[in-house]
CSV table of C-alpha atoms and ligand atoms in Angstrom, one decimal:
chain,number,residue,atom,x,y,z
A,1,UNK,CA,8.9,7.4,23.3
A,2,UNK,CA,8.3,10.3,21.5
A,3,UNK,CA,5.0,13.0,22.2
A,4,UNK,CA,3.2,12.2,18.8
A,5,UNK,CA,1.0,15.8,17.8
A,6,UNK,CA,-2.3,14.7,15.8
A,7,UNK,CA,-2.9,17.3,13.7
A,8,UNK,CA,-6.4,17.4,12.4
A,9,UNK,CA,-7.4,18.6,9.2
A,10,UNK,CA,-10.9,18.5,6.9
A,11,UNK,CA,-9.4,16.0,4.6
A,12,UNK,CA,-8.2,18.3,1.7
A,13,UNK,CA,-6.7,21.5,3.4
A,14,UNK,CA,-4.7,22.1,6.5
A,15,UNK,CA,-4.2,25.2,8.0
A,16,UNK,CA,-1.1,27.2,7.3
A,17,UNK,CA,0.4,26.9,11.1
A,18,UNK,CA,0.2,23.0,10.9
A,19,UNK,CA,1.9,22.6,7.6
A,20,UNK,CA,4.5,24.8,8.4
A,21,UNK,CA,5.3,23.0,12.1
A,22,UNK,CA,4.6,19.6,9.8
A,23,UNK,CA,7.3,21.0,7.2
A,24,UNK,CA,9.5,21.7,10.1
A,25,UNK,CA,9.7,18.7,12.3
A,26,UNK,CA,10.4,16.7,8.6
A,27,UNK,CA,13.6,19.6,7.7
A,28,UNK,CA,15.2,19.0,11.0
A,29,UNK,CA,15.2,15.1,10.7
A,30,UNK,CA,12.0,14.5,12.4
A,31,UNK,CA,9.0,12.1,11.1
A,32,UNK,CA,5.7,13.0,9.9
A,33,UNK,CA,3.1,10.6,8.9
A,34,UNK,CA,0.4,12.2,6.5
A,35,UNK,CA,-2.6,10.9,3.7
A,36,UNK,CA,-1.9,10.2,0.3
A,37,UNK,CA,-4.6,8.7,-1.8
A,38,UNK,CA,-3.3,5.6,-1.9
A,39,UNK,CA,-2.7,4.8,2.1
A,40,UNK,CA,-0.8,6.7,5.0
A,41,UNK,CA,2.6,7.2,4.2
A,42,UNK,CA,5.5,7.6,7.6
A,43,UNK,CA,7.6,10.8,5.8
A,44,UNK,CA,10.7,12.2,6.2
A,45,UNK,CA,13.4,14.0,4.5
A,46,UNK,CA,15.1,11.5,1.5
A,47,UNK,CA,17.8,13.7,1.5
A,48,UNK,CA,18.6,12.7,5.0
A,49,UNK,CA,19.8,9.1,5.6
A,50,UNK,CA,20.1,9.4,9.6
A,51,UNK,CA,16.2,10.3,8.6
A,52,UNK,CA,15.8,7.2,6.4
A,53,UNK,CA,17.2,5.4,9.2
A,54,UNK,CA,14.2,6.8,12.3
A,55,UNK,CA,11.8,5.8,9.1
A,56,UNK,CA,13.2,1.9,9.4
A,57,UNK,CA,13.3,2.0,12.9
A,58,UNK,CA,10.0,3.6,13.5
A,59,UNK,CA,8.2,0.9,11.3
A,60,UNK,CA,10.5,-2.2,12.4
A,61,UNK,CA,11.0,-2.5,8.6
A,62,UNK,CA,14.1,-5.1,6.9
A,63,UNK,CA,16.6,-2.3,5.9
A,64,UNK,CA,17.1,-3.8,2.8
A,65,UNK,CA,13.2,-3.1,1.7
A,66,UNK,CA,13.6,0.1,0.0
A,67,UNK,CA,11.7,3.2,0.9
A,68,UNK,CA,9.6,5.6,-1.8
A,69,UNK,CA,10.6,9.3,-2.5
A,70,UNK,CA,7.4,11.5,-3.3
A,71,UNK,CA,7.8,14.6,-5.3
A,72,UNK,CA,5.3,17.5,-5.9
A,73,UNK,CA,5.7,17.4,-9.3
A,74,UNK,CA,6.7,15.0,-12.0
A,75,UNK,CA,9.4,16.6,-13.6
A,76,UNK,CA,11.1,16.9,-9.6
A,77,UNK,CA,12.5,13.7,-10.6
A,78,UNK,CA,15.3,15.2,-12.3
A,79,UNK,CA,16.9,16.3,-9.4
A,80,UNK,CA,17.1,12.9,-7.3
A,81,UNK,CA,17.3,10.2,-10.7
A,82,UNK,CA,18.1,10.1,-14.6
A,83,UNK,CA,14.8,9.9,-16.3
A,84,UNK,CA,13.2,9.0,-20.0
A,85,UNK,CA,10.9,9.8,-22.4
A,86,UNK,CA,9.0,7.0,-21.3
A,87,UNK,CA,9.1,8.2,-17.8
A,88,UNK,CA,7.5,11.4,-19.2
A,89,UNK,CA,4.8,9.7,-21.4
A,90,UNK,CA,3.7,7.7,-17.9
A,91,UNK,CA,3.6,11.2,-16.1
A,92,UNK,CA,1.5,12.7,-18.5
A,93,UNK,CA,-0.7,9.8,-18.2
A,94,UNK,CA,-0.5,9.1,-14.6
A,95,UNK,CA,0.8,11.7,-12.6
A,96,UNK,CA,-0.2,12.8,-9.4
A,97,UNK,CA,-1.4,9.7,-8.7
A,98,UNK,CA,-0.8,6.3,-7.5
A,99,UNK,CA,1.6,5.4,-10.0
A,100,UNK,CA,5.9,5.1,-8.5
A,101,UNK,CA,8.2,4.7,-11.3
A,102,UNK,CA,11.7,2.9,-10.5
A,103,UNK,CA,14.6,5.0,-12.3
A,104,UNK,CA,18.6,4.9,-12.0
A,105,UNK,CA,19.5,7.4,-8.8
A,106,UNK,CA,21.3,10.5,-8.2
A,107,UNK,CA,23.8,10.5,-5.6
A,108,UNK,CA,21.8,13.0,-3.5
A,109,UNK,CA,19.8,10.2,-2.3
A,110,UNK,CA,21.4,8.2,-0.3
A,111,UNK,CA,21.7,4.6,-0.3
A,112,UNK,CA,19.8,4.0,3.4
A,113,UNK,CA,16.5,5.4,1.6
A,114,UNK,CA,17.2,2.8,-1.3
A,115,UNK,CA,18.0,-0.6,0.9
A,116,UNK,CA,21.8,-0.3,-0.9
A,117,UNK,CA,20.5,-0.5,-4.6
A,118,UNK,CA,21.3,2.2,-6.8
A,119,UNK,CA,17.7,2.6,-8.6
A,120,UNK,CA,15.1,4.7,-6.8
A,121,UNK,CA,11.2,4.6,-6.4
A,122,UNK,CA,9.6,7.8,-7.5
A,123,UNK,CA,6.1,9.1,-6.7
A,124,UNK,CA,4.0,12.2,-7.5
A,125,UNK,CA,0.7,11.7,-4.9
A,126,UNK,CA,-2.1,13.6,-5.9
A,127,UNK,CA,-3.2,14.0,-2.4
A,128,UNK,CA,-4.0,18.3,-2.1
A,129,UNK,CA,-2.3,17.7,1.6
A,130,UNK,CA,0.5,15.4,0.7
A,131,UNK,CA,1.0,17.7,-2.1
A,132,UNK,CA,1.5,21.0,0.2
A,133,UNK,CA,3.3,19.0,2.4
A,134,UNK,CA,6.1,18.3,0.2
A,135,UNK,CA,6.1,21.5,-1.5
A,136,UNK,CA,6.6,23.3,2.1
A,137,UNK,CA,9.2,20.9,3.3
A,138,UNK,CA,11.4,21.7,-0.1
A,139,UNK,CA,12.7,18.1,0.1
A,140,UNK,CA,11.4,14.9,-1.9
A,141,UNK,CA,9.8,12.8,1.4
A,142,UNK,CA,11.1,9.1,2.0
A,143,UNK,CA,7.6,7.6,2.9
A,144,UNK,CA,6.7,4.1,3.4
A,145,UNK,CA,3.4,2.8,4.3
A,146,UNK,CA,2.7,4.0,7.6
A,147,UNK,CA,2.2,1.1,9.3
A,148,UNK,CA,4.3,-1.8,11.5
A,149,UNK,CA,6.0,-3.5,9.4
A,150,UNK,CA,4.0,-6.8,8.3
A,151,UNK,CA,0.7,-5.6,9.3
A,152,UNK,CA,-1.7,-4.2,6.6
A,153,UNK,CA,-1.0,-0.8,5.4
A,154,UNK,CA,-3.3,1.8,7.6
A,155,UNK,CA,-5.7,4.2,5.3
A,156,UNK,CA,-7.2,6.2,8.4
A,157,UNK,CA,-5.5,7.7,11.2
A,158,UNK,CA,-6.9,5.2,13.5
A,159,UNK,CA,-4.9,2.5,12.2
A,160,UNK,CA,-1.4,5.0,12.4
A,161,UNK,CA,-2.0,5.6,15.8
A,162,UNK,CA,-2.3,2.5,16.5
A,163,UNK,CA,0.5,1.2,14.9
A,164,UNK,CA,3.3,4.5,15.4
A,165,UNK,CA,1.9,6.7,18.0
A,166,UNK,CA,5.0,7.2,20.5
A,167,UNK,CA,7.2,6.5,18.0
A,168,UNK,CA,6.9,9.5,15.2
A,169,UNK,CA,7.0,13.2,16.0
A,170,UNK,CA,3.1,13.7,14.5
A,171,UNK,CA,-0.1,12.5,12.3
A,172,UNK,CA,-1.7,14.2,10.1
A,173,UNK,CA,-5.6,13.0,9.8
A,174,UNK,CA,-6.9,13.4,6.1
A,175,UNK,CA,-9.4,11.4,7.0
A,176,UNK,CA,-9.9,7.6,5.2
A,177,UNK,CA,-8.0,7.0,2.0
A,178,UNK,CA,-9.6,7.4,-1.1
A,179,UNK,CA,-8.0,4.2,-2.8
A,180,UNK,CA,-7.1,2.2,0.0
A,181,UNK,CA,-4.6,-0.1,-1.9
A,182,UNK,CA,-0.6,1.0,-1.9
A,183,UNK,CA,0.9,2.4,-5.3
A,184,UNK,CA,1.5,0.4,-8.7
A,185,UNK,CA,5.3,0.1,-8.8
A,186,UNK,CA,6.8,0.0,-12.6
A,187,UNK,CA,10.4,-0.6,-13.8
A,188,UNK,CA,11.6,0.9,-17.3
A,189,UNK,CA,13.9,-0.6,-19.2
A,190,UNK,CA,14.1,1.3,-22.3
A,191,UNK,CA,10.6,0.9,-23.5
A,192,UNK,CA,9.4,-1.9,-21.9
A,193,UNK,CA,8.0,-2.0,-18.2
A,194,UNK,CA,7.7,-4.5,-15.6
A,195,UNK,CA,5.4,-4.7,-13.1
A,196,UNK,CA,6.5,-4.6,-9.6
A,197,UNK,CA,3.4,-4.0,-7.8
A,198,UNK,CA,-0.3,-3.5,-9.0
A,199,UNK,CA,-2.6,-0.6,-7.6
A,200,UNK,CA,-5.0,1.3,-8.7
A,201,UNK,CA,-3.1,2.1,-12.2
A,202,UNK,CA,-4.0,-1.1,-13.8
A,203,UNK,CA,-2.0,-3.0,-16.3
A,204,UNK,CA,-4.2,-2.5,-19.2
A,205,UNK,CA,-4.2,1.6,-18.4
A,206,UNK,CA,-0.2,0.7,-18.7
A,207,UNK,CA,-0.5,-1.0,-22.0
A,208,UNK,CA,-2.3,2.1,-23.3
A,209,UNK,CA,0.9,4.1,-22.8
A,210,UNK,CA,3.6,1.4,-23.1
A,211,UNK,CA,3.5,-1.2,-25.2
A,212,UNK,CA,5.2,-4.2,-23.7
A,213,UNK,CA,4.2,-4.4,-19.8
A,214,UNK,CA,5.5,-7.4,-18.2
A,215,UNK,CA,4.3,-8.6,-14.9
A,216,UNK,CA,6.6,-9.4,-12.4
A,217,UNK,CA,6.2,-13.2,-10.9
A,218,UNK,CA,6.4,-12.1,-7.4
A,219,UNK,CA,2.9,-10.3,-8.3
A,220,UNK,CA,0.8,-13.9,-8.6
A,221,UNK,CA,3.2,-16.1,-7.1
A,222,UNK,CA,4.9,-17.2,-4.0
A,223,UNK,CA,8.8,-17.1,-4.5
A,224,UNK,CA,11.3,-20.1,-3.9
A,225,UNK,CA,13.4,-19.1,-0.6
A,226,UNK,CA,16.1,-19.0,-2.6
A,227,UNK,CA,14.8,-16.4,-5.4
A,228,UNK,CA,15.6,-12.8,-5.4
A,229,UNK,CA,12.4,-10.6,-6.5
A,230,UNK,CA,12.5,-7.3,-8.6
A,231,UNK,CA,11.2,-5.6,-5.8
A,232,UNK,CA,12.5,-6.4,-2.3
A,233,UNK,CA,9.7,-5.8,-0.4
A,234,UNK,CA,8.0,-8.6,-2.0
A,235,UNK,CA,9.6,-11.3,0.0
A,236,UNK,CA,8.6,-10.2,3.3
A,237,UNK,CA,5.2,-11.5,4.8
A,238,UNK,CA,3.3,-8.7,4.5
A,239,UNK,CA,-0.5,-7.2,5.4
A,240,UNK,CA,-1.4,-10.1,7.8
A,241,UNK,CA,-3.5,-10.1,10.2
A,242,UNK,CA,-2.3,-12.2,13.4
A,243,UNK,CA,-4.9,-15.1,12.5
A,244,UNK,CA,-5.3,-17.6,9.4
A,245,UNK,CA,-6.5,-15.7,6.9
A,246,UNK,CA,-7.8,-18.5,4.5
A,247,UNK,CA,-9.3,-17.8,0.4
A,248,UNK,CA,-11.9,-19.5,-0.8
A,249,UNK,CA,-12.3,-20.4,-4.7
A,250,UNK,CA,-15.5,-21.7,-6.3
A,251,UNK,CA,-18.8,-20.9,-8.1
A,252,UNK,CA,-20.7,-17.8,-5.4
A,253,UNK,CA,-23.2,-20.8,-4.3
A,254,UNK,CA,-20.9,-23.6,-3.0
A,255,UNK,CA,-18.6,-20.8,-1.4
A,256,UNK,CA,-21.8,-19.5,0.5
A,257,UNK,CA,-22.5,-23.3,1.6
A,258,UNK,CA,-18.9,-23.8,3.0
A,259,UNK,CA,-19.1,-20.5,5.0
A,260,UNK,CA,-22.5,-21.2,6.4
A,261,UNK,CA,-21.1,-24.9,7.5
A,262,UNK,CA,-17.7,-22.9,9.1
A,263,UNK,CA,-19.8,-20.9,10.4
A,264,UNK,CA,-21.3,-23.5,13.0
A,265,UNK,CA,-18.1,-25.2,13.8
A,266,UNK,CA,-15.5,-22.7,14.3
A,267,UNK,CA,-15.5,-18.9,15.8
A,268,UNK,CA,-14.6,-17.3,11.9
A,269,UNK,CA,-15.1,-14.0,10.9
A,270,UNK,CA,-15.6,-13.3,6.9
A,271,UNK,CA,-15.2,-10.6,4.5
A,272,UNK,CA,-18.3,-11.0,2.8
A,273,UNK,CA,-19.9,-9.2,-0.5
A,274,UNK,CA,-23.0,-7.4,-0.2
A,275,UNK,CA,-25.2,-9.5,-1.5
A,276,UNK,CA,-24.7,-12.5,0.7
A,277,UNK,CA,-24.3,-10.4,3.9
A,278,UNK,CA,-28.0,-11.8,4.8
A,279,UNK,CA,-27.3,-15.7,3.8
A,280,UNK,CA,-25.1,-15.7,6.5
A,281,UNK,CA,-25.0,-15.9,10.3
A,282,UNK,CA,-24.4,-12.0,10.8
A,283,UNK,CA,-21.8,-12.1,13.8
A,284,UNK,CA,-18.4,-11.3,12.7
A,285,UNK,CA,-19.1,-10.3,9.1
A,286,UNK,CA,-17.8,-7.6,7.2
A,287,UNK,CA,-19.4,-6.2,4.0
A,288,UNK,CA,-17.1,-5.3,1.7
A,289,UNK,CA,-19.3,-4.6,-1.4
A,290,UNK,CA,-21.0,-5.7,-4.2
A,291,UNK,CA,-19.3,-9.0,-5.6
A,292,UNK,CA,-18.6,-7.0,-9.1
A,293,UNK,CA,-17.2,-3.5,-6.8
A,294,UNK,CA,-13.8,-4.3,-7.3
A,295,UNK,CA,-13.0,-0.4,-6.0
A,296,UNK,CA,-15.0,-1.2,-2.9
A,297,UNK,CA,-13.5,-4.0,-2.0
A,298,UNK,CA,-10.0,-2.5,-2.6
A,299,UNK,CA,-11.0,0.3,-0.1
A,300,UNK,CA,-12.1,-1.6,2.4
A,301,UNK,CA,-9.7,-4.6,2.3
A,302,UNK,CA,-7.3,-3.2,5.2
A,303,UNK,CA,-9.5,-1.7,7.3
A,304,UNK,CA,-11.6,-5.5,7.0
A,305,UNK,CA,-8.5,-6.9,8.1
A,306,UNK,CA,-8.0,-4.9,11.3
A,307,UNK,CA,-11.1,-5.1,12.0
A,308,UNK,CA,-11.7,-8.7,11.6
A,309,UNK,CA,-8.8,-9.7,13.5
A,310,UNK,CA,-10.0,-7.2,16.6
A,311,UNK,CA,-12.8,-9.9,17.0
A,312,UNK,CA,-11.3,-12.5,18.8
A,313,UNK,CA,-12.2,-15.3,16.2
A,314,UNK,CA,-9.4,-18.2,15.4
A,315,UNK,CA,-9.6,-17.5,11.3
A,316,UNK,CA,-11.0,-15.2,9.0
A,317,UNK,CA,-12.2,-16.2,5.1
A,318,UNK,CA,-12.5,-14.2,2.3
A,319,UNK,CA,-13.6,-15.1,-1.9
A,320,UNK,CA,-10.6,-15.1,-3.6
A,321,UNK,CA,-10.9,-12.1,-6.2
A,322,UNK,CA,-10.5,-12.0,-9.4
A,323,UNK,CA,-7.7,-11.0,-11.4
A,324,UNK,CA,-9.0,-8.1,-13.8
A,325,UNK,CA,-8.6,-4.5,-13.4
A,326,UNK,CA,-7.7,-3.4,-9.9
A,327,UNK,CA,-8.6,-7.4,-9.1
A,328,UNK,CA,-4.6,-8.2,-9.7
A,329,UNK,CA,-3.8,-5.4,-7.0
A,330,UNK,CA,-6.7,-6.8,-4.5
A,331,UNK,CA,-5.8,-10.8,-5.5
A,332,UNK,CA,-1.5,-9.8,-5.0
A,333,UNK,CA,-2.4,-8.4,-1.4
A,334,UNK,CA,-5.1,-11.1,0.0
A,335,UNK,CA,-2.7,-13.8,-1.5
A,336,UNK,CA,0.1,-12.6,0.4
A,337,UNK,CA,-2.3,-12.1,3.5
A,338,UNK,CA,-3.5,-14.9,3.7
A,339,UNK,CA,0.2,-16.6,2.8
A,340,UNK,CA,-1.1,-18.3,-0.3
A,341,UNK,CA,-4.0,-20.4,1.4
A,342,UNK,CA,-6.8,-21.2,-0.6
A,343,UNK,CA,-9.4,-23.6,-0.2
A,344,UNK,CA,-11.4,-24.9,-3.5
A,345,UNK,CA,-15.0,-25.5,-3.2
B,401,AMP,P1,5.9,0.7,0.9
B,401,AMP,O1,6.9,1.7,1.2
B,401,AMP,O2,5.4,-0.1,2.0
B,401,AMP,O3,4.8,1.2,0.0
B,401,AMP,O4,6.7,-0.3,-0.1
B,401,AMP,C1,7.5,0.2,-1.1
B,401,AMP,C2,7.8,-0.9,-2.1
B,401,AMP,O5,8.5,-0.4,-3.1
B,401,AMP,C3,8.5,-2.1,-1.5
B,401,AMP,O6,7.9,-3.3,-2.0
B,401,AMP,C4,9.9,-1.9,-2.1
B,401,AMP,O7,10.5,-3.2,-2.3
B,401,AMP,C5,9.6,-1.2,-3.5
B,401,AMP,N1,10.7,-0.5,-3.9
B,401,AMP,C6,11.1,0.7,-3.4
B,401,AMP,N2,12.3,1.1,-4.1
B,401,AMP,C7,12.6,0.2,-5.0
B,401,AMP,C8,13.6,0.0,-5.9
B,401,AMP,N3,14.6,0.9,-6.0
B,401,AMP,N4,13.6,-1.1,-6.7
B,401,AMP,C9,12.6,-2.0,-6.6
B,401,AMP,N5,11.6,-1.9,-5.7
B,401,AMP,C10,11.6,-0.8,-4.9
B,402,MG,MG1,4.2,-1.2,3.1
């Protein structure tokens, strides 16, 4: 059991001490988990593999479910994998932000950060404190989601101590995560992109850089046990919370009148849009935000789910979103919550 140091910050700077103890626990092998804009990431050195190796251990994660590197600046990449003009023309677009790009690696990274393949996932965050972090470190930082493997991916330090405290060397609190949803993942070949993951970098905003974007299956759809997806960590159940989590399809009206009859039968707790928050029985609701707040909902969705399953209730319901926009990244996550459940009304 390690002594976890919380190191608090004001969400945008830290103080110089901090960072420099943060950059070197992570130089000496240790773990650091610190805020992105996308969610909490559990860092340490990529360069490292007996590093890589805490980073799997620390989260329980499949070995084979390859980490992220993240980089200070785009054209970092050059040092750790073989790049492209298209690689470049996303950057310029995209970069910092939540946007990881999947390129052929160098052999400086070593194949425990990349679950034995030879590509590599590369990200720039545009996080001010993930930023400084990296760039006092000197090394790219292997940094999954900082959470258990399985459960949803924390975006405040609540949910990280929760989940790691004992079991990295400290937590950096930036505070609640300005996205909330993990990183789009992309994979170039030549000009054309495929669609690992969506995030907050939609695939339309892909489309106006690259032409042909693809969408992975594994994005929409549950996989046959015996298929092999693009990206590994898209057969593991994932962001689950330790009840059903059931969603519900149909016209606003009808999915109000299920609820309300659920409501007096079974102990449920719902993730529930703005709006209807007062057509409902209000114990064990969650307001997520307006119906059309796509953003909102993205923002909220794992803290809803930690939340909701703290309750005590035997399932939890949620509408089943839309697939527009940042809807594909907030549909692909409560699909695989809620292990492909959904009830038609
Ligand atoms: P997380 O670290 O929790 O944000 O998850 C990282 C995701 O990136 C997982 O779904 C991995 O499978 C995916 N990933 C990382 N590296 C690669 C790679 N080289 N090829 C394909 N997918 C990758
Ligand atoms: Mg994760």
């Amino acid at each position: 059991m390690l002594n976890t140091q919380i190191i608090k910050t004001d969400g945008i700077s830290i103080d110089y001490n901090d960072l420099n103890m943060a950059a070197k626990i992570i130089r000496e092998g240790g773990l650091v988990v610190f805020p992105t804009e996308t969610v909490y990431g559990l860092g340490g050195d990529a360069t490292n593999a007996s590093a890589a190796k805490k980073i799997y251990a620390a989260k329980g994660r499949p070995s084979d479910n390859p980490l992220i590197i993240h980089i200070a600046k785009p054209e970092d990449a050059e040092k750790y994998a073989f790049t492209s003009e298209v690689y470049y023309k996303l950057a310029k677009s995209f970069m910092p932000g939540p946007l990881t790009v999947i390129l052929p690696k160098k052999d400086i990274i070593p194949f425990s950060v990349t679950g034995g393949l030879d590509s590599v996932a590369v990200r720039c965050p545009s996080h001010p404190i993930a930023s400084k972090l990296i760039e006092a470190t000197g090394v790219p930082l292997a940094a999954p989601s900082a959470n258990l493997s399985g459960k949803p991916s924390p975006t405040c330090a609540r949910h990280v101590i929760e989940d790691l405290c004992g079991r990295v060397d400290a937590i950096i609190d930036g505070g609640d995560s300005e996205i909330g949803l993990e990183s789009t993942i992309v994979k170039l070949d030549g000009d054309s992109l495929t669609l690992l993951r969506p995030g907050a970098i939609t695939a339309d905003a892909l489309r106006c850089v690259c032409a042909s974007v693809t969408i992975a299956p594994a994005v929409l759809e549950q996989l046959r046990e015996d298929e092999r997806p693009l990206s590994p960590g898209m057969k593991y159940k994932h962001y689950a919370p330790t009840v059903p989590f059931v969603l519900i399809d149909g016209e606003r009206e009808r999915v109000i009148e299920f609820l309300k009859s659920e409501q007096k039968s079974k102990k449920c707790a719902i993730l529930c849009y703005h709006e209807d928050m007062a057509l409902l029985d209000n114990q064990n609701i969650i307001d997520v935000g307006n119906a059309d707040n796509l953003e909102s909902q993205a923002h909220i969705l794992f803290t809803a789910l930690r939340d909701a399953d703290s309750f005590g209730v035997d399932i939890i319901y949620a509408h089943l979103p839309p697939k527009d926009g940042i809807g594909l990244a907030l549909y692909n996550r409560m699909i695989r919550a809620a292990a492909h459940t959904v009830i038609k009304v």
